[in-house]
Short mmCIF file of C-alpha atoms and ligand atoms in Angstrom, two decimals:
data_model
loop_
_atom_site.label_atom_id
_atom_site.label_comp_id
_atom_site.label_asym_id
_atom_site.label_seq_id
_atom_site.Cartn_x
_atom_site.Cartn_y
_atom_site.Cartn_z
CA MET A 1 83.55 117.77 148.29
CA THR A 2 84.96 119.10 145.04
CA ASP A 3 82.33 120.22 142.59
CA VAL A 4 82.72 118.05 139.51
CA HIS A 5 82.22 121.10 137.31
CA ASP A 6 85.29 122.64 138.91
CA ALA A 7 87.21 119.42 138.64
CA VAL A 8 86.93 119.33 134.85
CA HIS A 9 89.36 121.60 133.12
CA THR A 10 90.14 121.97 129.47
CA ASP A 11 93.18 123.24 127.65
CA GLU A 12 93.01 125.16 124.41
CA ALA A 13 92.16 122.66 121.70
CA PRO A 14 91.89 123.58 118.03
CA VAL A 15 89.27 121.04 117.01
CA GLY A 16 85.58 120.34 117.29
CA ALA A 17 82.98 122.24 119.24
CA THR A 18 83.66 125.22 121.48
CA ILE A 19 85.73 124.17 124.48
CA ARG A 20 83.93 124.75 127.75
CA THR A 21 84.78 124.16 131.35
CA GLY A 22 82.17 122.05 133.03
CA LEU A 23 80.06 120.24 130.48
CA GLY A 24 76.52 120.14 131.74
CA ALA A 25 76.53 123.70 133.01
CA ASP A 26 74.29 124.68 130.08
CA GLY A 27 72.81 121.28 129.29
CA PRO A 28 74.10 117.90 128.19
CA VAL A 29 76.05 117.18 125.05
CA THR A 30 74.22 114.86 122.70
CA VAL A 31 75.78 112.64 120.08
CA PRO A 32 73.85 110.98 117.22
CA ALA A 33 73.32 107.34 118.20
CA ASP A 34 73.85 106.06 114.68
CA ARG A 35 77.55 106.83 114.98
CA TYR A 36 77.64 103.54 116.89
CA THR A 37 75.58 101.45 114.50
CA SER A 38 75.64 102.75 110.94
CA ALA A 39 77.67 101.16 108.17
CA SER A 40 78.21 104.53 106.48
CA PHE A 41 79.72 106.02 109.65
CA ALA A 42 81.98 102.98 110.06
CA ALA A 43 83.02 103.42 106.42
CA LEU A 44 83.96 107.05 107.14
CA GLU A 45 86.07 105.91 110.06
CA HIS A 46 87.65 103.22 107.88
CA ASP A 47 88.60 105.78 105.23
CA ARG A 48 89.37 108.92 107.23
CA LEU A 49 90.29 107.90 110.77
CA TRP A 50 92.20 104.64 110.89
CA PRO A 51 94.63 105.34 108.02
CA ARG A 52 95.41 108.78 109.48
CA VAL A 53 95.96 108.31 113.19
CA TRP A 54 98.70 106.91 115.41
CA GLN A 55 97.43 103.74 117.05
CA LEU A 56 98.74 101.16 119.48
CA ALA A 57 99.85 98.03 117.60
CA CYS A 58 101.62 95.89 120.21
CA THR A 59 104.23 96.13 122.95
CA VAL A 60 108.01 96.23 122.75
CA ASP A 61 107.97 92.82 124.44
CA HIS A 62 106.15 91.36 121.43
CA VAL A 63 108.95 92.40 119.08
CA ALA A 64 111.99 92.51 121.36
CA GLU A 65 114.18 90.07 119.44
CA PRO A 66 115.53 90.48 115.87
CA GLY A 67 113.38 88.44 113.54
CA SER A 68 110.19 88.88 115.57
CA VAL A 69 107.06 90.00 113.74
CA PHE A 70 103.74 91.18 115.18
CA ASP A 71 100.68 91.08 112.95
CA TYR A 72 98.49 94.05 113.96
CA ARG A 73 94.94 93.62 112.60
CA LEU A 74 92.34 96.32 112.32
CA ALA A 75 89.18 95.11 110.56
CA ASP A 76 90.35 94.20 107.03
CA ARG A 77 93.77 95.80 107.42
CA SER A 78 96.98 94.28 108.70
CA VAL A 79 100.31 95.90 109.52
CA LEU A 80 103.44 93.86 110.24
CA VAL A 81 105.69 95.29 112.95
CA VAL A 82 109.13 93.81 112.33
CA ARG A 83 112.34 93.88 114.40
CA GLY A 84 115.23 93.78 111.93
CA ALA A 85 118.62 92.14 112.34
CA ASP A 86 119.94 95.68 112.86
CA GLY A 87 117.66 96.09 115.90
CA ALA A 88 115.42 98.68 114.18
CA LEU A 89 111.64 98.42 114.23
CA ARG A 90 109.86 98.77 110.90
CA GLY A 91 106.26 98.52 109.77
CA PHE A 92 104.96 97.07 106.51
CA GLU A 93 101.56 96.50 104.98
CA ASN A 94 100.88 92.79 105.14
CA VAL A 95 100.64 92.15 101.42
CA CYS A 96 102.76 90.34 98.89
CA LEU A 97 103.62 92.55 95.90
CA HIS A 98 103.28 89.68 93.43
CA ARG A 99 99.52 89.10 93.31
CA GLY A 100 98.41 90.54 96.60
CA SER A 101 98.25 87.55 98.89
CA GLU A 102 98.53 88.21 102.58
CA LEU A 103 102.25 87.94 103.20
CA CYS A 104 102.35 86.69 106.81
CA PRO A 105 99.55 84.67 108.35
CA GLY A 106 100.21 85.94 111.88
CA SER A 107 102.84 86.92 114.40
CA ALA A 108 106.11 84.98 114.43
CA THR A 109 109.60 84.90 115.89
CA GLY A 110 113.00 83.89 114.59
CA LEU A 111 112.45 84.98 110.98
CA ASP A 112 115.22 86.17 108.69
CA GLU A 113 112.89 87.01 105.83
CA LEU A 114 109.23 87.56 104.99
CA ARG A 115 108.25 84.89 102.48
CA CYS A 116 104.88 84.64 100.78
CA PRO A 117 103.48 81.12 101.00
CA TYR A 118 101.72 81.38 97.61
CA HIS A 119 104.60 81.52 95.06
CA ARG A 120 107.42 82.06 97.57
CA TRP A 121 108.53 85.59 96.77
CA SER A 122 110.56 86.83 99.72
CA TRP A 123 111.72 90.10 101.25
CA ASP A 124 114.41 90.77 103.82
CA LEU A 125 113.44 92.30 107.15
CA THR A 126 114.12 95.82 105.82
CA GLY A 127 111.42 95.28 103.19
CA ARG A 128 113.76 94.82 100.23
CA LEU A 129 112.82 92.21 97.63
CA ARG A 130 115.16 89.27 98.03
CA GLU A 131 114.06 86.31 95.98
CA VAL A 132 111.60 85.62 93.15
CA PRO A 133 111.34 82.03 91.92
CA SER A 134 111.77 81.87 88.11
CA ARG A 135 112.54 85.54 88.14
CA LYS A 136 113.51 85.74 84.45
CA GLY A 137 109.88 85.29 83.44
CA PHE A 138 109.05 88.71 84.88
CA GLY A 139 111.70 90.62 82.98
CA VAL A 140 113.02 93.50 85.10
CA LEU A 141 111.61 93.97 88.61
CA PRO A 142 113.06 97.29 89.83
CA PRO A 143 113.81 96.86 93.56
CA GLU A 144 112.44 100.29 94.37
CA ASP A 145 109.09 99.31 92.86
CA TYR A 146 108.95 96.06 94.76
CA ALA A 147 109.97 97.11 98.26
CA LEU A 148 107.26 96.36 100.84
CA ARG A 149 105.09 99.39 101.49
CA SER A 150 106.33 100.84 104.75
CA VAL A 151 104.21 102.16 107.60
CA ALA A 152 105.50 104.59 110.24
CA VAL A 153 106.38 102.93 113.58
CA ASP A 154 107.47 104.50 116.84
CA THR A 155 107.54 103.56 120.51
CA TRP A 156 106.61 105.19 123.77
CA GLY A 157 107.71 103.31 126.87
CA PRO A 158 106.69 99.67 126.32
CA LEU A 159 104.09 100.56 123.67
CA VAL A 160 104.58 100.28 119.89
CA PHE A 161 102.47 102.58 117.73
CA VAL A 162 101.92 102.58 113.98
CA HIS A 163 100.58 105.24 111.63
CA PRO A 164 99.21 103.39 108.60
CA GLY A 165 99.11 106.43 106.28
CA PRO A 166 101.31 106.57 103.17
CA ALA A 167 105.01 107.03 103.88
CA ASP A 168 104.96 110.49 102.27
CA ASP A 169 101.89 111.51 104.28
CA ASP A 170 102.50 114.74 106.16
CA HIS A 171 101.37 113.65 109.61
CA PRO A 172 102.63 114.58 113.07
CA GLY A 173 105.18 112.34 114.73
CA LEU A 174 104.21 110.17 117.68
CA VAL A 175 105.72 112.58 120.21
CA GLU A 176 103.62 115.42 118.85
CA PHE A 177 100.52 113.24 118.76
CA LEU A 178 100.92 112.09 122.36
CA GLY A 179 101.18 115.73 123.40
CA GLU A 180 101.00 116.32 127.14
CA VAL A 181 100.55 112.71 128.19
CA PRO A 182 104.17 111.41 128.40
CA GLY A 183 105.21 114.36 130.56
CA ASP A 184 102.15 114.01 132.74
CA VAL A 185 102.82 110.33 133.48
CA ALA A 186 106.63 110.56 133.66
CA TRP A 187 106.47 109.81 137.41
CA ALA A 188 105.42 106.23 136.61
CA GLY A 189 108.60 105.23 134.71
CA LEU A 190 106.70 103.28 132.04
CA ASP A 191 109.95 101.86 130.62
CA ASP A 192 110.10 99.59 133.68
CA PHE A 193 106.92 97.72 132.75
CA ARG A 194 106.90 94.43 130.83
CA CYS A 195 103.85 93.03 129.07
CA ARG A 196 102.92 89.67 130.59
CA TYR A 197 99.93 88.85 128.41
CA LEU A 198 97.49 90.18 125.87
CA VAL A 199 93.92 88.94 126.03
CA SER A 200 91.72 89.63 122.99
CA ILE A 201 87.96 89.31 123.34
CA PRO A 202 85.77 89.56 120.21
CA LEU A 203 82.50 91.31 121.14
CA ALA A 204 79.22 92.10 119.40
CA ALA A 205 79.79 95.80 120.05
CA ASN A 206 81.09 98.85 118.22
CA TRP A 207 84.66 99.82 119.11
CA LYS A 208 83.37 103.12 120.57
CA THR A 209 80.81 101.34 122.75
CA ILE A 210 83.70 99.28 124.12
CA ILE A 211 86.09 102.16 124.78
CA ASP A 212 83.35 104.46 126.13
CA GLY A 213 83.10 101.97 129.02
CA PHE A 214 86.69 102.93 129.88
CA SER A 215 86.22 106.66 129.45
CA GLU A 216 84.06 107.37 132.49
CA THR A 217 83.56 105.91 135.96
CA TYR A 218 79.96 107.09 136.28
CA HIS A 219 79.08 103.42 135.73
CA VAL A 220 80.84 102.17 138.87
CA GLN A 221 77.56 102.55 140.79
CA GLY A 222 75.87 100.60 137.96
CA ILE A 223 77.94 97.54 137.14
CA HIS A 224 80.84 97.58 139.63
CA ARG A 225 79.03 97.96 142.93
CA GLU A 226 81.68 95.90 144.75
CA MET A 227 84.02 98.85 144.17
CA LEU A 228 81.91 101.38 146.04
CA GLY A 229 83.39 100.42 149.39
CA SER A 230 86.91 101.36 148.33
CA VAL A 231 86.90 104.04 145.63
CA ASP A 232 85.94 107.70 145.45
CA ASP A 233 84.11 107.42 142.14
CA VAL A 234 82.65 110.95 142.38
CA ASP A 235 85.38 113.49 143.04
CA GLY A 236 88.16 112.44 140.68
CA PRO A 237 89.47 115.40 138.67
CA GLN A 238 89.50 115.03 134.92
CA THR A 239 91.71 116.75 132.37
CA ILE A 240 90.82 117.21 128.72
CA TRP A 241 93.70 117.92 126.34
CA ALA A 242 93.50 118.47 122.60
CA HIS A 243 93.33 114.77 121.75
CA HIS A 244 93.59 112.89 125.00
CA GLY A 245 92.20 112.96 128.53
CA LYS A 246 92.82 111.84 132.09
CA LEU A 247 91.00 110.91 135.28
CA GLU A 248 92.64 110.68 138.68
CA GLN A 249 90.75 108.55 141.16
CA ARG A 250 91.49 107.66 144.76
CA TYR A 251 91.25 104.13 146.15
CA GLY A 252 91.28 102.83 149.72
CA LEU A 253 88.36 104.97 150.88
CA PRO A 254 84.60 104.65 150.35
CA SER A 255 82.45 106.22 147.67
CA PRO A 256 80.67 109.45 148.65
CA ARG A 257 77.61 107.87 147.03
CA LEU A 258 77.19 105.51 150.00
CA ARG A 259 74.71 107.10 152.38
CA ASN A 260 75.84 105.02 155.34
CA ARG A 261 79.58 105.46 155.51
CA PRO A 262 81.21 102.00 155.49
CA ASP A 263 83.47 101.05 158.38
CA ASP A 264 87.07 99.95 157.88
CA GLU A 265 86.03 96.33 157.63
CA ALA A 266 83.77 97.08 154.66
CA VAL A 267 86.45 99.20 152.96
CA TRP A 268 88.97 96.39 153.48
CA GLN A 269 86.66 93.73 152.03
CA SER A 270 85.95 95.88 148.99
CA PHE A 271 89.64 96.67 148.44
CA VAL A 272 90.78 93.04 148.60
CA GLU A 273 87.97 91.99 146.26
CA VAL A 274 88.78 94.64 143.67
CA MET A 275 92.58 94.84 143.87
CA GLY A 276 93.81 92.51 146.63
CA GLU A 277 96.65 91.24 144.44
CA ARG A 278 98.31 94.61 144.82
CA ILE A 279 98.93 93.79 148.49
CA GLY A 280 99.57 90.08 147.93
CA ILE A 281 96.02 88.78 148.49
CA GLY A 282 95.04 86.81 145.41
CA ASP A 283 91.92 85.29 146.93
CA LYS A 284 89.44 87.32 148.94
CA ALA A 285 88.60 84.24 151.03
CA THR A 286 92.10 84.29 152.52
CA ALA A 287 92.08 87.99 153.37
CA GLY A 288 90.93 87.76 156.98
CA PRO A 289 89.59 90.78 158.86
CA ALA A 290 90.73 94.35 158.31
CA PRO A 291 94.22 95.02 159.72
CA ALA A 292 94.57 97.10 162.87
CA VAL A 293 94.94 100.81 162.21
CA PRO A 294 97.49 102.53 164.49
CA GLU A 295 96.45 105.63 166.41
CA GLY A 296 96.63 108.69 164.18
CA SER A 297 96.57 106.65 160.94
CA THR A 298 93.85 105.60 158.56
CA LEU A 299 93.15 102.31 156.84
CA ARG A 300 94.32 103.98 153.63
CA ASP A 301 97.75 104.58 155.25
CA VAL A 302 97.88 100.92 156.25
CA LEU A 303 96.97 99.80 152.72
CA ALA A 304 99.74 101.98 151.28
CA SER A 305 102.26 100.46 153.71
CA ARG A 306 101.15 96.96 152.76
CA LEU A 307 101.45 97.83 149.09
CA ARG A 308 104.97 99.17 149.59
CA ALA A 309 106.00 96.09 151.61
CA HIS A 310 104.48 93.64 149.09
CA ASN A 311 106.38 95.25 146.23
CA GLU A 312 109.60 95.16 148.22
CA THR A 313 109.32 91.37 148.12
CA LYS A 314 109.46 91.71 144.32
CA GLY A 315 112.59 93.84 144.47
CA LEU A 316 110.70 97.08 143.84
CA ASP A 317 111.49 100.15 145.89
CA PHE A 318 108.46 102.44 146.16
CA SER A 319 109.90 104.77 148.78
CA ALA A 320 109.80 107.63 146.26
CA TYR A 321 106.01 107.38 145.97
CA ASP A 322 103.84 108.85 148.69
CA ASP A 323 100.77 107.02 150.00
CA ASP A 324 98.36 109.00 147.87
CA ARG A 325 100.27 108.21 144.68
CA LEU A 326 100.27 104.50 145.54
CA LEU A 327 96.49 104.51 145.92
CA THR A 328 95.47 106.95 143.18
CA MET A 329 94.69 105.64 139.73
CA SER A 330 95.69 107.72 136.74
CA GLN A 331 93.51 106.69 133.83
CA TYR A 332 94.58 108.11 130.46
CA ASN A 333 92.40 108.01 127.39
CA LEU A 334 94.46 108.26 124.22
CA PHE A 335 92.51 109.15 121.11
CA PRO A 336 91.00 107.24 119.51
CA ASN A 337 90.81 103.83 121.09
CA ILE A 338 92.98 103.13 124.12
CA THR A 339 92.76 103.56 127.88
CA MET A 340 95.76 103.20 130.17
CA VAL A 341 95.34 102.50 133.88
CA VAL A 342 98.48 103.51 135.76
CA PHE A 343 99.52 103.04 139.38
CA PRO A 344 103.17 102.84 140.50
CA ASP A 345 102.94 99.03 140.58
CA LEU A 346 100.40 98.48 137.84
CA LEU A 347 99.92 99.21 134.16
CA SER A 348 97.10 97.84 132.08
CA VAL A 349 96.01 99.03 128.69
CA VAL A 350 92.63 98.43 127.11
CA ARG A 351 92.29 98.84 123.35
CA ALA A 352 89.10 98.66 121.29
CA ARG A 353 89.43 97.68 117.63
CA PRO A 354 86.70 97.83 115.00
CA GLY A 355 85.43 94.58 113.52
CA ALA A 356 83.98 93.66 110.15
CA THR A 357 80.67 95.44 110.84
CA PRO A 358 79.67 98.38 113.09
CA ASP A 359 78.26 95.86 115.57
CA GLU A 360 81.51 93.96 115.95
CA GLY A 361 84.68 94.90 117.77
CA VAL A 362 87.56 93.44 119.71
CA MET A 363 88.51 94.40 123.25
CA ASP A 364 92.19 93.84 123.94
CA VAL A 365 93.64 93.90 127.44
CA PHE A 366 97.42 94.29 127.77
CA VAL A 367 98.56 93.35 131.28
CA PHE A 368 101.97 94.57 132.44
CA ASP A 369 104.24 93.92 135.43
CA ARG A 370 106.71 96.40 136.83
CA VAL A 371 110.23 94.98 136.98
CA PRO A 372 113.30 96.26 138.82
CA ALA A 373 115.10 98.90 136.78
CA ASP A 374 118.60 97.69 137.63
CA PRO A 375 119.40 95.05 136.66
CA ALA A 376 116.38 94.84 134.37
CA PRO A 377 115.36 91.31 133.39
CA PRO A 378 115.38 90.39 129.70
CA ARG A 379 112.20 90.92 127.72
CA THR A 380 110.22 87.80 126.88
CA PRO A 381 107.30 87.49 124.46
CA PRO A 382 103.93 87.92 126.20
CA LEU A 383 101.30 85.22 126.09
CA ASP A 384 98.65 86.23 123.53
CA VAL A 385 95.24 84.58 123.79
CA THR A 386 91.85 85.15 122.17
CA LEU A 387 88.93 84.20 124.37
CA PRO A 388 85.12 84.30 124.10
CA PRO A 389 83.33 86.92 126.23
CA ASP A 390 81.36 84.32 128.15
CA GLY A 391 84.38 82.23 129.13
CA ASP A 392 86.59 82.37 132.18
CA LEU A 393 88.54 85.55 131.48
CA PRO A 394 91.86 86.08 133.33
CA ILE A 395 91.33 89.84 133.56
CA GLY A 396 89.87 90.26 137.04
CA LEU A 397 86.42 90.97 138.44
CA VAL A 398 86.02 94.56 137.23
CA LEU A 399 87.18 94.14 133.63
CA GLY A 400 85.04 90.99 133.44
CA GLN A 401 82.04 93.11 134.40
CA ASP A 402 82.92 95.59 131.66
CA VAL A 403 83.03 92.76 129.11
CA ALA A 404 79.66 91.45 130.28
CA ASN A 405 78.16 94.92 129.83
CA ALA A 406 79.43 95.80 126.34
CA GLU A 407 77.08 93.75 124.13
CA ARG A 408 74.00 94.86 126.07
CA ALA A 409 75.14 98.48 125.69
CA GLN A 410 75.38 97.95 121.92
CA ARG A 411 71.99 96.21 121.49
CA GLY A 412 70.06 99.11 122.97
CA LEU A 413 71.58 101.53 120.47
CA HIS A 414 69.60 99.85 117.67
CA GLN A 415 66.14 100.68 118.99
CA PRO A 416 64.49 103.01 116.45
CA GLY A 417 63.22 105.48 119.03
CA PHE A 418 66.70 106.06 120.42
CA THR A 419 68.37 108.77 118.37
CA ARG A 420 70.95 110.41 120.58
CA VAL A 421 73.42 109.60 123.34
CA THR A 422 73.33 112.09 126.22
CA LEU A 423 76.55 112.97 128.04
CA SER A 424 77.16 114.71 131.37
CA ASP A 425 80.33 116.44 132.47
CA GLU A 426 81.39 113.19 134.17
CA GLU A 427 81.45 111.75 130.67
CA CYS A 428 83.60 114.51 129.16
CA ARG A 429 86.22 112.06 127.92
CA ILE A 430 83.58 110.43 125.70
CA TRP A 431 82.72 113.90 124.42
CA ASN A 432 86.44 114.45 123.74
CA LEU A 433 86.52 111.28 121.64
CA HIS A 434 83.60 112.54 119.59
CA ARG A 435 84.84 116.05 119.01
CA ASN A 436 88.18 114.65 117.80
CA LEU A 437 86.38 112.12 115.66
CA GLU A 438 84.39 114.96 114.09
CA ALA A 439 87.62 116.76 113.23
CA TRP A 440 89.23 113.65 111.72
CA LEU A 441 86.10 112.72 109.75
CA GLY A 442 85.22 116.27 108.72
CA ILE A 443 81.66 116.14 110.03
CA SER A 444 79.43 118.47 112.01
CA PRO A 445 80.13 118.89 115.71
CA THR A 446 78.05 117.40 118.47
CA GLU A 447 75.18 119.42 119.82
CA ILE A 448 74.98 121.04 123.22
CA THR A 449 71.34 121.10 124.25
CA GLY A 450 69.15 122.24 127.10
CA ARG A 451 69.95 125.94 127.12
S1 LIG B 501 101.04 86.17 95.69
FE1 LIG B 501 102.80 86.14 96.92
S2 LIG B 501 104.26 85.08 95.76
FE2 LIG B 501 102.50 85.11 94.53
FE1 LIG B 502 84.02 99.55 134.11
#
């Protein structure tokens, strides 16, 4: 078994606390608990983090057609991502320059202008002022003074990012910000994924409480026990880059935590319950017994063959991917607030947004399908829905368990005797979030205790 300390490696990173290999070798890292609950800390994030960091706004599918607009909301802020008639993507603050009304009440398609509902000033899709009713009464309105305030927009694969800082802000481009990640995940061909739907779930939890639940898999043995039959939740190597991080985790084999090693039947039942759709089994009740395993093979080999065959029925050729790639999850954490789960046939992105108070947040789940590269089908707008956390969520068993956990995780943080969060090396991606946060906010680094 790989020692987890060995499996964590760090690259040189110019921010935060001293970079170490193997958190936990000297003692845990502790993080002040009030970072998750205090209004003053949330205000710091509001002022120093969110206006100054690239963040996922929507997908290319949301704004594929000229005239489509996506309204990206982050607490009290709103950025409009707009596809112009010229095919270019632009970002604008969602405010009318007359008296400051919100310009667009939400996402839309088929627009040829952005028109304020209040007094009907309008702008073209490049942000240029177009029409002002009774314009003479204002005297001269210099166009350069009344262009919509633009926000930097860029794309990576199917993802659209915005950087809400001022246009003249000297910030890195998206490519620089993403750093090592695009090269690391190039094997997946992210351009071939289409967003099918976006589910938004308002939660009584801080955005960091939400995303922390997608930054470690230490909790599999806590809230996802159905997974233990079919995932190695212990030995997955993690990588910590300057801003981002990654876990690689193998599926189709049992957890080393299980003292009595499960037989193939138990592994099969766990696999179909957790991710049966990947091999065409949407309902565990229809799965039947474990398939026969040919001499010299393993159940994991059989699962990989099934996965390849199922995707062939969708016109997808996975012959370039070996069995291990098909059954190994690459989970990327992009600072500050998104997690991407990538398999050759599967992409899902979880984003955590802050709410109006430190105890409110929104968990967004973007679900993608891989489509054939040639000929690629046209892009269609995803279905966007907002659902309550206690409803019937179309996000699968495991993500549903994460939703059910988030508010409880937040409530405990308020108890007056609880002052610090304690992190092990398995939780190094949470530590990476905090040390970057410290750099962005200009605050003291986390402590390493127990020496
Ligand atoms: S506030 Fe928008 S037109 Fe008056
Ligand atoms: Fe989870």
